[in-house]
Short mmCIF file of N, CA and C in Angstrom, two decimals:
data_model
loop_
_atom_site.label_atom_id
_atom_site.label_comp_id
_atom_site.label_asym_id
_atom_site.label_seq_id
_atom_site.Cartn_x
_atom_site.Cartn_y
_atom_site.Cartn_z
N VAL A 1 111.65 -37.49 148.40
CA VAL A 1 112.36 -37.74 147.54
C VAL A 1 111.16 -38.10 146.57
N CYS A 2 111.20 -37.74 144.92
CA CYS A 2 110.15 -37.93 144.55
C CYS A 2 111.09 -38.19 142.45
N ALA A 3 110.99 -39.48 142.06
CA ALA A 3 111.29 -39.32 140.56
C ALA A 3 109.29 -38.76 140.05
N LYS A 4 109.39 -37.76 138.76
CA LYS A 4 108.31 -37.34 139.08
C LYS A 4 108.66 -37.59 137.02
N THR A 5 107.35 -36.96 136.56
CA THR A 5 107.26 -36.82 134.82
C THR A 5 107.72 -35.45 134.98
N ARG A 6 108.12 -34.67 134.42
CA ARG A 6 108.46 -33.30 133.61
C ARG A 6 107.30 -32.52 133.39
N GLY A 7 107.40 -31.46 134.25
CA GLY A 7 105.84 -30.45 134.03
C GLY A 7 104.93 -30.93 134.12
N CYS A 8 105.17 -31.58 135.93
CA CYS A 8 103.58 -31.39 136.32
C CYS A 8 103.84 -31.11 137.70
N GLY A 9 103.75 -30.39 137.87
CA GLY A 9 104.10 -28.98 138.55
C GLY A 9 104.53 -28.79 140.02
N PHE A 10 105.24 -29.89 140.20
CA PHE A 10 106.14 -29.81 142.00
C PHE A 10 106.81 -28.80 142.01
N SER A 11 107.66 -27.92 141.10
CA SER A 11 108.18 -26.40 141.38
C SER A 11 106.93 -25.92 142.47
N TYR A 12 105.65 -25.65 141.06
CA TYR A 12 104.53 -24.99 141.80
C TYR A 12 104.62 -24.99 143.05
N MET A 13 103.75 -26.42 143.80
CA MET A 13 104.00 -26.31 144.53
C MET A 13 104.88 -27.00 145.69
N ASP A 14 106.41 -26.68 145.76
CA ASP A 14 107.20 -26.15 146.23
C ASP A 14 107.24 -25.11 146.89
N ALA A 15 107.17 -24.41 146.10
CA ALA A 15 107.25 -22.57 146.26
C ALA A 15 106.51 -22.73 146.84
N SER A 16 105.21 -22.63 147.10
CA SER A 16 103.49 -22.71 147.24
C SER A 16 104.75 -22.86 148.63
N GLU A 17 104.95 -23.85 149.43
CA GLU A 17 104.96 -24.31 150.56
C GLU A 17 106.58 -22.78 150.95
N GLY A 18 107.26 -22.41 150.36
CA GLY A 18 108.14 -21.45 150.56
C GLY A 18 107.42 -20.23 150.61
N VAL A 19 106.55 -19.71 149.96
CA VAL A 19 105.76 -18.52 150.11
C VAL A 19 105.13 -18.89 151.32
N TYR A 20 104.43 -19.41 151.61
CA TYR A 20 103.08 -20.15 153.18
C TYR A 20 104.31 -19.81 153.87
N ASN A 21 105.42 -20.25 154.26
CA ASN A 21 106.33 -20.23 155.73
C ASN A 21 106.29 -18.99 155.46
N TYR A 22 106.74 -17.85 154.77
CA TYR A 22 106.77 -16.65 154.68
C TYR A 22 106.38 -16.52 155.16
N ASN A 23 104.59 -16.11 154.67
CA ASN A 23 103.94 -15.02 155.22
C ASN A 23 103.42 -15.63 156.34
N PHE A 24 103.18 -16.65 156.96
CA PHE A 24 102.88 -17.33 158.21
C PHE A 24 103.28 -17.64 159.07
N ILE A 25 104.98 -17.61 158.90
CA ILE A 25 105.38 -18.02 160.30
C ILE A 25 106.26 -17.33 160.44
N PRO A 26 106.60 -16.72 161.57
CA PRO A 26 107.27 -15.53 161.53
C PRO A 26 108.15 -16.34 162.29
N LYS A 27 109.84 -15.70 160.79
CA LYS A 27 111.23 -16.00 161.40
C LYS A 27 111.60 -17.36 160.86
N SER A 28 110.28 -17.38 159.85
CA SER A 28 110.84 -18.83 158.91
C SER A 28 111.90 -19.37 158.20
N LYS A 29 112.51 -20.05 157.75
CA LYS A 29 113.89 -20.56 156.74
C LYS A 29 113.44 -21.64 156.17
N SER A 30 113.28 -21.04 154.37
CA SER A 30 113.13 -22.03 153.32
C SER A 30 114.26 -21.79 152.27
N PHE A 31 115.10 -22.72 152.02
CA PHE A 31 116.02 -23.02 151.44
C PHE A 31 115.33 -23.32 150.20
N TYR A 32 115.97 -22.63 148.71
CA TYR A 32 115.27 -23.77 147.64
C TYR A 32 117.59 -24.01 147.04
N LEU A 33 117.83 -25.46 146.94
CA LEU A 33 119.07 -25.36 146.79
C LEU A 33 119.29 -26.32 144.82
N ALA A 34 119.89 -26.23 144.01
CA ALA A 34 119.75 -26.95 142.95
C ALA A 34 121.77 -26.15 142.63
N TYR A 35 121.77 -27.65 141.19
CA TYR A 35 123.07 -27.73 141.48
C TYR A 35 123.14 -26.39 139.94
N LEU A 36 122.23 -26.03 139.25
CA LEU A 36 122.73 -25.15 138.42
C LEU A 36 121.58 -23.60 138.27
N GLU A 37 122.56 -22.48 138.54
CA GLU A 37 121.21 -21.40 138.65
C GLU A 37 119.89 -21.35 137.62
N LYS A 38 120.01 -21.75 136.55
CA LYS A 38 118.53 -21.66 135.61
C LYS A 38 117.69 -23.05 136.58
N TYR A 39 118.06 -23.29 137.40
CA TYR A 39 116.82 -24.25 138.22
C TYR A 39 116.24 -23.12 139.15
N LEU A 40 117.16 -22.52 139.61
CA LEU A 40 116.35 -21.28 140.35
C LEU A 40 115.95 -20.24 140.02
N LEU A 41 116.94 -19.36 138.92
CA LEU A 41 116.07 -18.15 138.71
C LEU A 41 116.17 -18.14 136.70
N GLY A 42 116.24 -19.65 135.84
CA GLY A 42 115.80 -19.33 135.06
C GLY A 42 114.31 -18.65 134.18
N GLU A 43 114.19 -19.32 133.27
CA GLU A 43 112.87 -19.64 132.32
C GLU A 43 111.33 -19.75 133.68
N ASP A 44 111.96 -20.75 133.45
CA ASP A 44 111.06 -21.73 134.80
C ASP A 44 111.91 -22.00 135.70
N GLY A 45 112.06 -21.26 136.45
CA GLY A 45 112.75 -20.91 137.83
C GLY A 45 112.42 -21.10 138.92
N ILE A 46 112.04 -21.59 140.58
CA ILE A 46 111.30 -22.48 141.38
C ILE A 46 111.25 -20.65 142.09
N LEU A 47 113.02 -20.36 142.25
CA LEU A 47 112.73 -18.90 143.17
C LEU A 47 111.97 -18.26 142.54
N LEU A 48 111.78 -18.02 140.55
CA LEU A 48 110.82 -16.27 140.19
C LEU A 48 109.39 -17.53 140.86
N LYS A 49 109.20 -18.74 140.93
CA LYS A 49 107.66 -19.33 141.14
C LYS A 49 107.26 -18.29 142.72
N CYS A 50 108.67 -18.52 143.38
CA CYS A 50 108.17 -18.12 144.63
C CYS A 50 107.88 -16.01 144.83
N TRP A 51 109.50 -15.92 144.16
CA TRP A 51 109.00 -14.37 143.85
C TRP A 51 107.20 -14.31 143.30
N ASP A 52 107.05 -14.80 142.37
CA ASP A 52 106.10 -14.22 142.20
C ASP A 52 104.62 -13.78 142.86
N GLY A 53 104.53 -15.64 143.86
CA GLY A 53 103.59 -15.51 144.89
C GLY A 53 104.25 -14.47 145.87
N LEU A 54 105.26 -13.82 146.22
CA LEU A 54 105.39 -12.71 146.97
C LEU A 54 104.56 -11.34 147.60
N THR A 55 104.78 -11.64 145.65
CA THR A 55 104.58 -9.90 144.86
C THR A 55 102.82 -10.06 144.66
N HIS A 56 102.08 -11.10 144.46
CA HIS A 56 100.48 -11.68 144.53
C HIS A 56 99.73 -11.25 145.29
N LEU A 57 101.12 -11.48 146.52
CA LEU A 57 100.05 -11.62 147.59
C LEU A 57 100.22 -9.61 148.47
N ASN A 58 101.72 -9.27 148.11
CA ASN A 58 101.73 -7.71 148.52
C ASN A 58 100.68 -7.01 147.83
N GLN A 59 100.65 -7.53 146.08
CA GLN A 59 99.94 -6.57 145.68
C GLN A 59 98.22 -6.67 145.46
N LYS A 60 98.03 -7.35 145.55
CA LYS A 60 96.70 -8.10 145.13
C LYS A 60 95.65 -8.55 146.81
N THR A 61 95.92 -8.33 147.96
CA THR A 61 95.60 -8.50 149.38
C THR A 61 95.01 -7.37 150.53
N ASN A 62 95.05 -6.08 149.65
CA ASN A 62 94.58 -5.13 149.32
C ASN A 62 95.59 -5.28 151.48
N GLY A 63 96.71 -4.97 151.03
CA GLY A 63 97.50 -4.80 152.19
C GLY A 63 97.58 -5.59 153.13
N PHE A 64 96.57 -6.85 152.95
CA PHE A 64 96.34 -7.70 154.49
C PHE A 64 97.28 -8.57 154.97
N TRP A 65 98.36 -9.11 153.53
CA TRP A 65 99.22 -9.89 153.62
C TRP A 65 100.57 -9.12 153.48
N LEU A 66 100.66 -7.97 153.43
CA LEU A 66 101.97 -7.57 152.69
C LEU A 66 103.32 -7.18 153.60
N LYS A 67 104.31 -7.45 153.45
CA LYS A 67 105.28 -7.94 153.64
C LYS A 67 106.76 -7.10 152.69
N ASN A 68 107.23 -6.17 153.14
CA ASN A 68 107.77 -5.51 153.33
C ASN A 68 108.88 -6.33 152.98
N ARG A 69 109.88 -6.01 152.13
CA ARG A 69 111.78 -6.58 151.90
C ARG A 69 112.43 -5.46 151.64
N HIS A 70 111.85 -4.50 153.14
CA HIS A 70 113.52 -3.16 153.43
C HIS A 70 114.73 -3.69 153.66
N GLU A 71 114.92 -4.70 154.27
CA GLU A 71 116.23 -4.91 154.91
C GLU A 71 117.08 -6.42 153.53
N ILE A 72 116.22 -6.83 153.37
CA ILE A 72 117.27 -7.81 152.15
C ILE A 72 116.11 -8.05 150.57
N ASP A 73 116.72 -7.38 149.56
CA ASP A 73 115.84 -7.86 148.75
C ASP A 73 116.40 -8.48 147.33
N GLN A 74 117.15 -9.47 147.51
CA GLN A 74 117.53 -9.72 146.51
C GLN A 74 117.31 -10.50 145.50
N LYS A 75 118.18 -11.06 144.25
CA LYS A 75 117.93 -11.36 143.23
C LYS A 75 117.36 -13.29 144.07
N MET A 76 118.80 -13.40 144.93
CA MET A 76 118.14 -14.94 145.38
C MET A 76 118.19 -14.88 146.96
N HIS A 77 117.32 -13.69 147.20
CA HIS A 77 117.48 -13.59 148.29
C HIS A 77 116.71 -12.70 149.48
N LYS A 78 115.66 -13.26 149.86
CA LYS A 78 114.91 -12.16 150.01
C LYS A 78 114.04 -12.18 152.05
N ARG A 79 113.72 -11.21 152.80
CA ARG A 79 113.47 -11.64 154.30
C ARG A 79 112.10 -9.97 154.53
N ALA A 80 111.59 -10.73 155.07
CA ALA A 80 110.66 -9.76 155.54
C ALA A 80 110.81 -9.22 156.40
N SER A 81 110.78 -8.12 156.48
CA SER A 81 111.34 -6.59 157.27
C SER A 81 111.06 -5.17 156.87
N TYR A 82 110.96 -4.32 157.43
CA TYR A 82 110.82 -2.85 157.43
C TYR A 82 111.56 -2.27 158.34
N LEU A 83 112.57 -0.88 158.09
CA LEU A 83 113.25 0.00 159.25
C LEU A 83 112.62 0.71 159.80
N PRO A 84 112.55 1.12 161.22
CA PRO A 84 111.37 2.31 161.18
C PRO A 84 112.64 2.99 161.03
N GLU A 85 111.68 4.13 160.72
CA GLU A 85 112.24 5.26 160.12
C GLU A 85 113.27 5.97 161.74
N GLY A 86 114.68 6.20 161.13
CA GLY A 86 115.73 6.44 161.82
C GLY A 86 116.35 5.24 162.68
N SER A 87 115.91 4.06 162.10
CA SER A 87 116.63 2.77 162.91
C SER A 87 117.67 2.42 161.63
N LYS A 88 117.93 1.40 162.67
CA LYS A 88 118.78 0.84 161.29
C LYS A 88 119.02 -1.07 161.97
N ASP A 89 117.62 -0.88 162.90
CA ASP A 89 117.41 -1.84 163.39
C ASP A 89 116.18 -2.64 162.80
N PRO A 90 116.53 -3.57 162.12
CA PRO A 90 114.76 -3.38 160.94
C PRO A 90 114.27 -4.70 162.25
N LYS A 91 112.27 -4.80 161.46
CA LYS A 91 111.46 -5.28 162.47
C LYS A 91 111.05 -6.22 161.16
N GLY A 92 109.50 -6.79 161.88
CA GLY A 92 109.07 -7.46 161.49
C GLY A 92 108.92 -8.77 161.23
N TYR A 93 107.83 -9.28 159.87
CA TYR A 93 107.80 -10.55 160.50
C TYR A 93 110.00 -11.35 160.70
N MET A 94 110.58 -11.23 159.61
CA MET A 94 112.01 -11.50 159.79
C MET A 94 112.08 -13.26 159.14
N SER A 95 111.19 -13.52 158.71
CA SER A 95 111.31 -14.76 157.67
C SER A 95 112.25 -14.55 156.78
N GLU A 96 112.61 -15.79 155.55
CA GLU A 96 113.15 -15.82 154.48
C GLU A 96 113.47 -16.74 153.73
N MET A 97 113.63 -16.17 152.51
CA MET A 97 113.25 -16.81 151.69
C MET A 97 114.89 -16.86 150.62
N ALA A 98 115.56 -17.93 149.92
CA ALA A 98 116.92 -17.61 149.79
C ALA A 98 117.01 -18.83 148.48
N GLY A 99 118.12 -18.92 147.65
CA GLY A 99 118.34 -19.67 146.31
C GLY A 99 119.80 -20.26 146.38
N ILE A 100 120.28 -21.42 146.81
CA ILE A 100 121.09 -21.50 146.94
C ILE A 100 122.11 -22.37 145.43
N ILE A 101 123.45 -21.70 144.54
CA ILE A 101 123.30 -23.20 143.57
C ILE A 101 124.43 -23.40 145.21
N VAL A 102 124.77 -24.96 144.28
CA VAL A 102 125.63 -25.95 144.99
C VAL A 102 126.16 -26.81 144.31
N ASP A 103 126.65 -26.00 144.03
CA ASP A 103 128.44 -27.25 142.31
C ASP A 103 129.44 -27.04 143.91
N ASN A 104 129.77 -27.13 145.16
CA ASN A 104 130.31 -27.79 145.86
C ASN A 104 128.78 -28.42 146.98
N PRO A 105 129.40 -29.48 147.63
CA PRO A 105 128.26 -29.75 148.74
C PRO A 105 128.42 -29.30 149.77
N ARG A 106 129.80 -28.30 150.59
CA ARG A 106 129.71 -27.75 151.45
C ARG A 106 128.94 -26.58 151.49
N LYS A 107 129.12 -26.23 150.45
CA LYS A 107 127.51 -24.78 150.43
C LYS A 107 126.49 -24.69 151.18
N VAL A 108 125.63 -26.49 151.67
CA VAL A 108 124.80 -26.24 152.34
C VAL A 108 125.12 -25.77 153.93
N ARG A 109 126.32 -26.16 154.07
CA ARG A 109 125.96 -25.96 155.69
C ARG A 109 125.68 -24.30 155.80
N GLY A 110 125.26 -24.20 156.85
CA GLY A 110 124.54 -23.05 156.95
C GLY A 110 122.54 -23.07 156.44
N ALA A 111 122.30 -23.69 155.69
CA ALA A 111 121.02 -23.24 154.84
C ALA A 111 120.57 -24.35 156.28
N ARG A 112 120.39 -24.16 157.53
CA ARG A 112 119.78 -24.16 158.68
C ARG A 112 118.07 -23.75 158.49
N GLY A 113 117.16 -24.69 158.06
CA GLY A 113 115.45 -23.74 157.72
C GLY A 113 114.50 -25.32 158.63
N MET A 114 113.59 -24.57 157.98
CA MET A 114 112.40 -25.41 158.74
C MET A 114 112.08 -26.10 157.09
N LYS A 115 112.40 -25.60 156.01
CA LYS A 115 112.12 -25.72 154.16
C LYS A 115 113.12 -25.64 153.82
N ILE A 116 113.89 -27.23 153.21
CA ILE A 116 115.12 -27.28 152.19
C ILE A 116 114.32 -28.19 151.52
N THR A 117 114.53 -27.71 150.36
CA THR A 117 114.17 -28.12 148.49
C THR A 117 114.72 -28.40 148.12
N LEU A 118 115.72 -29.15 147.26
CA LEU A 118 116.52 -29.55 146.27
C LEU A 118 116.11 -29.93 145.20
N GLU A 119 116.50 -29.01 144.00
CA GLU A 119 115.25 -28.63 143.05
C GLU A 119 115.93 -29.29 141.72
N GLU A 120 114.98 -30.10 141.11
CA GLU A 120 116.27 -31.11 139.96
C GLU A 120 116.93 -32.12 140.35
N PHE A 121 116.96 -32.56 141.44
CA PHE A 121 117.14 -33.22 141.93
C PHE A 121 118.60 -34.45 141.44
N GLY A 122 117.94 -34.92 139.98
CA GLY A 122 118.01 -35.69 139.32
C GLY A 122 119.18 -35.71 137.98
N SER A 123 119.50 -33.57 138.22
CA SER A 123 120.72 -32.95 137.71
C SER A 123 121.37 -32.47 138.91
N PHE A 124 121.46 -33.41 140.19
CA PHE A 124 122.94 -32.52 140.79
C PHE A 124 123.60 -33.43 141.58
N LYS A 125 124.96 -32.44 140.83
CA LYS A 125 125.97 -33.55 141.23
C LYS A 125 126.50 -33.15 142.71
N ASP A 126 126.97 -34.75 142.86
CA ASP A 126 127.72 -34.52 144.00
C ASP A 126 126.13 -34.82 145.44
N GLY A 127 125.12 -35.83 144.27
CA GLY A 127 123.84 -35.06 145.72
C GLY A 127 123.91 -35.96 146.49
N LEU A 128 123.94 -37.04 146.68
CA LEU A 128 123.98 -38.01 147.54
C LEU A 128 124.85 -37.36 148.90
N ALA A 129 126.24 -36.65 148.86
CA ALA A 129 126.68 -35.73 149.47
C ALA A 129 126.35 -34.34 150.48
N ALA A 130 125.78 -33.35 148.94
CA ALA A 130 124.83 -32.79 150.15
C ALA A 130 124.02 -32.94 150.80
N LEU A 131 123.49 -33.65 150.31
CA LEU A 131 122.23 -34.52 151.41
C LEU A 131 122.64 -34.44 152.64
N GLU A 132 123.39 -35.33 153.13
CA GLU A 132 124.39 -35.81 153.77
C GLU A 132 124.75 -34.39 155.20
N ALA A 133 125.18 -33.34 154.00
CA ALA A 133 125.21 -31.79 155.09
C ALA A 133 124.59 -31.28 155.19
N LEU A 134 122.88 -30.86 154.13
CA LEU A 134 122.06 -31.50 154.31
C LEU A 134 121.24 -31.53 156.29
N ARG A 135 121.48 -33.27 156.69
CA ARG A 135 120.27 -33.98 156.83
C ARG A 135 120.50 -33.25 158.79
N PRO A 136 122.36 -32.74 159.10
CA PRO A 136 122.11 -32.33 160.71
C PRO A 136 121.39 -30.87 160.56
N LEU A 137 121.12 -30.42 159.66
CA LEU A 137 120.74 -29.24 159.19
C LEU A 137 119.22 -29.11 160.30
N VAL A 138 118.27 -29.82 159.68
CA VAL A 138 116.94 -30.16 160.45
C VAL A 138 116.43 -32.04 161.25
N GLU A 139 118.38 -31.86 161.45
CA GLU A 139 117.46 -33.32 162.24
C GLU A 139 118.71 -33.14 163.13
N GLU A 140 118.24 -33.80 164.35
CA GLU A 140 118.60 -33.14 165.88
C GLU A 140 118.28 -34.32 167.39
N GLY A 141 119.71 -35.28 166.29
CA GLY A 141 119.28 -36.50 167.26
C GLY A 141 118.21 -37.48 166.83
N SER A 142 117.37 -37.98 167.77
CA SER A 142 115.94 -38.24 166.68
C SER A 142 114.59 -37.26 166.33
N GLU A 143 115.47 -35.91 166.08
CA GLU A 143 114.16 -34.93 166.22
C GLU A 143 114.41 -34.39 165.01
N VAL A 144 113.34 -34.48 164.40
CA VAL A 144 113.20 -33.84 162.93
C VAL A 144 112.70 -32.49 162.55
N LEU A 145 113.70 -31.90 162.77
CA LEU A 145 112.91 -30.27 163.42
C LEU A 145 113.22 -28.71 161.52
N GLY A 146 112.91 -30.07 160.37
CA GLY A 146 112.53 -29.71 159.40
C GLY A 146 112.07 -30.58 158.44
N GLN A 147 112.11 -29.73 157.46
CA GLN A 147 111.91 -30.96 156.33
C GLN A 147 112.75 -30.65 154.83
N ILE A 148 112.82 -32.00 154.03
CA ILE A 148 113.84 -31.75 152.99
C ILE A 148 113.31 -32.67 151.98
N SER A 149 112.85 -31.60 150.94
CA SER A 149 112.37 -32.28 149.28
C SER A 149 113.08 -32.41 148.99
N ALA A 150 113.04 -33.22 147.71
CA ALA A 150 113.93 -33.99 146.48
C ALA A 150 112.76 -34.32 145.75
N PHE A 151 113.11 -33.64 144.12
CA PHE A 151 112.46 -34.43 143.64
C PHE A 151 113.70 -33.49 141.99
N GLY A 152 112.73 -35.08 141.10
CA GLY A 152 113.33 -35.19 140.27
C GLY A 152 113.06 -35.12 138.31
N THR A 153 113.08 -35.31 137.55
CA THR A 153 112.63 -35.69 136.53
C THR A 153 112.81 -37.63 136.53
N GLY A 154 112.30 -38.22 136.42
CA GLY A 154 112.48 -39.61 136.32
C GLY A 154 112.82 -40.28 134.79
N GLY A 155 113.89 -41.14 134.93
CA GLY A 155 114.14 -41.61 133.26
C GLY A 155 115.53 -40.71 132.35
N GLU A 156 115.75 -39.73 133.63
CA GLU A 156 117.49 -38.83 132.38
C GLU A 156 117.85 -40.54 133.12
N GLU A 157 119.60 -39.89 132.66
CA GLU A 157 120.29 -41.41 132.83
C GLU A 157 121.68 -40.68 132.63
N GLY A 158 122.57 -41.10 133.40
CA GLY A 158 123.73 -40.38 133.61
C GLY A 158 124.65 -40.91 135.10
N GLU A 159 125.80 -40.69 135.76
CA GLU A 159 125.83 -39.53 136.98
C GLU A 159 125.02 -38.53 138.14
N TYR A 160 124.23 -37.97 137.38
CA TYR A 160 123.63 -36.78 137.66
C TYR A 160 122.66 -38.23 138.63
N ILE A 161 122.06 -38.92 138.67
CA ILE A 161 120.77 -38.24 138.44
C ILE A 161 120.74 -39.98 139.35
N GLU A 162 121.98 -40.52 140.23
CA GLU A 162 122.16 -41.47 140.90
C GLU A 162 122.12 -40.86 142.10
N ALA A 163 121.98 -39.89 142.65
CA ALA A 163 121.10 -39.76 144.19
C ALA A 163 119.87 -39.75 144.49
N LEU A 164 119.22 -39.56 143.04
CA LEU A 164 117.24 -39.60 142.99
C LEU A 164 117.58 -41.02 143.00
N GLU A 165 117.90 -41.48 142.53
CA GLU A 165 117.68 -42.86 142.21
C GLU A 165 117.98 -44.16 143.62
N THR A 166 119.17 -43.78 144.09
CA THR A 166 119.16 -44.13 144.84
C THR A 166 118.49 -44.18 146.41
N ILE A 167 118.07 -42.79 147.13
CA ILE A 167 116.76 -41.72 147.66
C ILE A 167 115.79 -43.00 147.46
N PHE A 168 115.45 -43.28 145.97
CA PHE A 168 114.26 -43.36 145.83
C PHE A 168 113.85 -45.14 145.54
N TYR A 169 114.49 -45.55 146.25
CA TYR A 169 115.23 -47.07 146.57
C TYR A 169 115.11 -47.90 147.46
N ASP A 170 115.30 -46.41 148.17
CA ASP A 170 115.99 -47.22 149.70
C ASP A 170 115.47 -45.41 150.32
N PRO A 171 114.26 -44.77 150.70
CA PRO A 171 114.40 -44.07 151.69
C PRO A 171 114.51 -43.52 152.72
N LYS A 172 114.13 -44.85 154.24
CA LYS A 172 114.34 -44.99 154.96
C LYS A 172 115.40 -44.60 155.26
N ALA A 173 116.68 -45.26 154.66
CA ALA A 173 118.41 -44.95 154.53
C ALA A 173 118.84 -44.15 155.18
N TYR A 174 118.06 -43.26 154.17
CA TYR A 174 118.23 -41.50 154.63
C TYR A 174 117.41 -40.53 155.27
N ASN A 175 116.13 -41.16 155.52
CA ASN A 175 115.37 -40.60 156.70
C ASN A 175 113.97 -40.04 155.64
N PHE A 176 113.87 -40.50 155.04
CA PHE A 176 112.88 -40.20 153.79
C PHE A 176 111.93 -40.78 154.49
N ALA A 177 110.64 -40.17 153.79
CA ALA A 177 108.94 -41.25 154.21
C ALA A 177 109.30 -42.33 152.95
N ALA A 178 108.62 -43.40 153.62
CA ALA A 178 108.70 -44.29 152.50
C ALA A 178 107.02 -44.60 152.11
N PHE A 179 106.84 -45.11 150.32
CA PHE A 179 105.40 -45.07 150.49
C PHE A 179 105.48 -46.50 149.27
N GLU A 180 104.56 -46.53 149.47
CA GLU A 180 104.61 -48.26 148.01
C GLU A 180 104.00 -47.52 146.87
N ASN A 181 104.96 -47.94 145.96
CA ASN A 181 104.92 -47.03 144.38
C ASN A 181 103.76 -48.13 144.21
#
């Protein structure tokens, strides 16, 4: 979890992790969650950065890292797959990236993946409830099977930033890595 300054590149860094997983780890799933759609698909949305990364690799690597998206190629969800001629069964890497608008904490259920990013967590209504619903998707007993990243702009005020502040000041209580500030 990170309380950060505005415009310091965290969206680019987290988008690059999903692009990496999509291209190099077959059957991986990376999810990007936000309370508002604009943080996913707006002018500076994190999913747009993901899609730009995928397009760049498809167009600029002479087909070496090309990943078709024949089966699922939607504005909020992409799967690396192709449909062999005459077949309905998709083949390929089958890695996925998807965005979820979490205007209700229950919407996170089923987002089991190796990478989950809570985009603009400082603007996330019911952020602690959403996080508690997410943790079982990446934790099994004492084993951690995936990573949750949560970041938002520090210095914000109001009820929505409370979750970011709570985890920031007591990360171990939520199974986040703690670092000396």
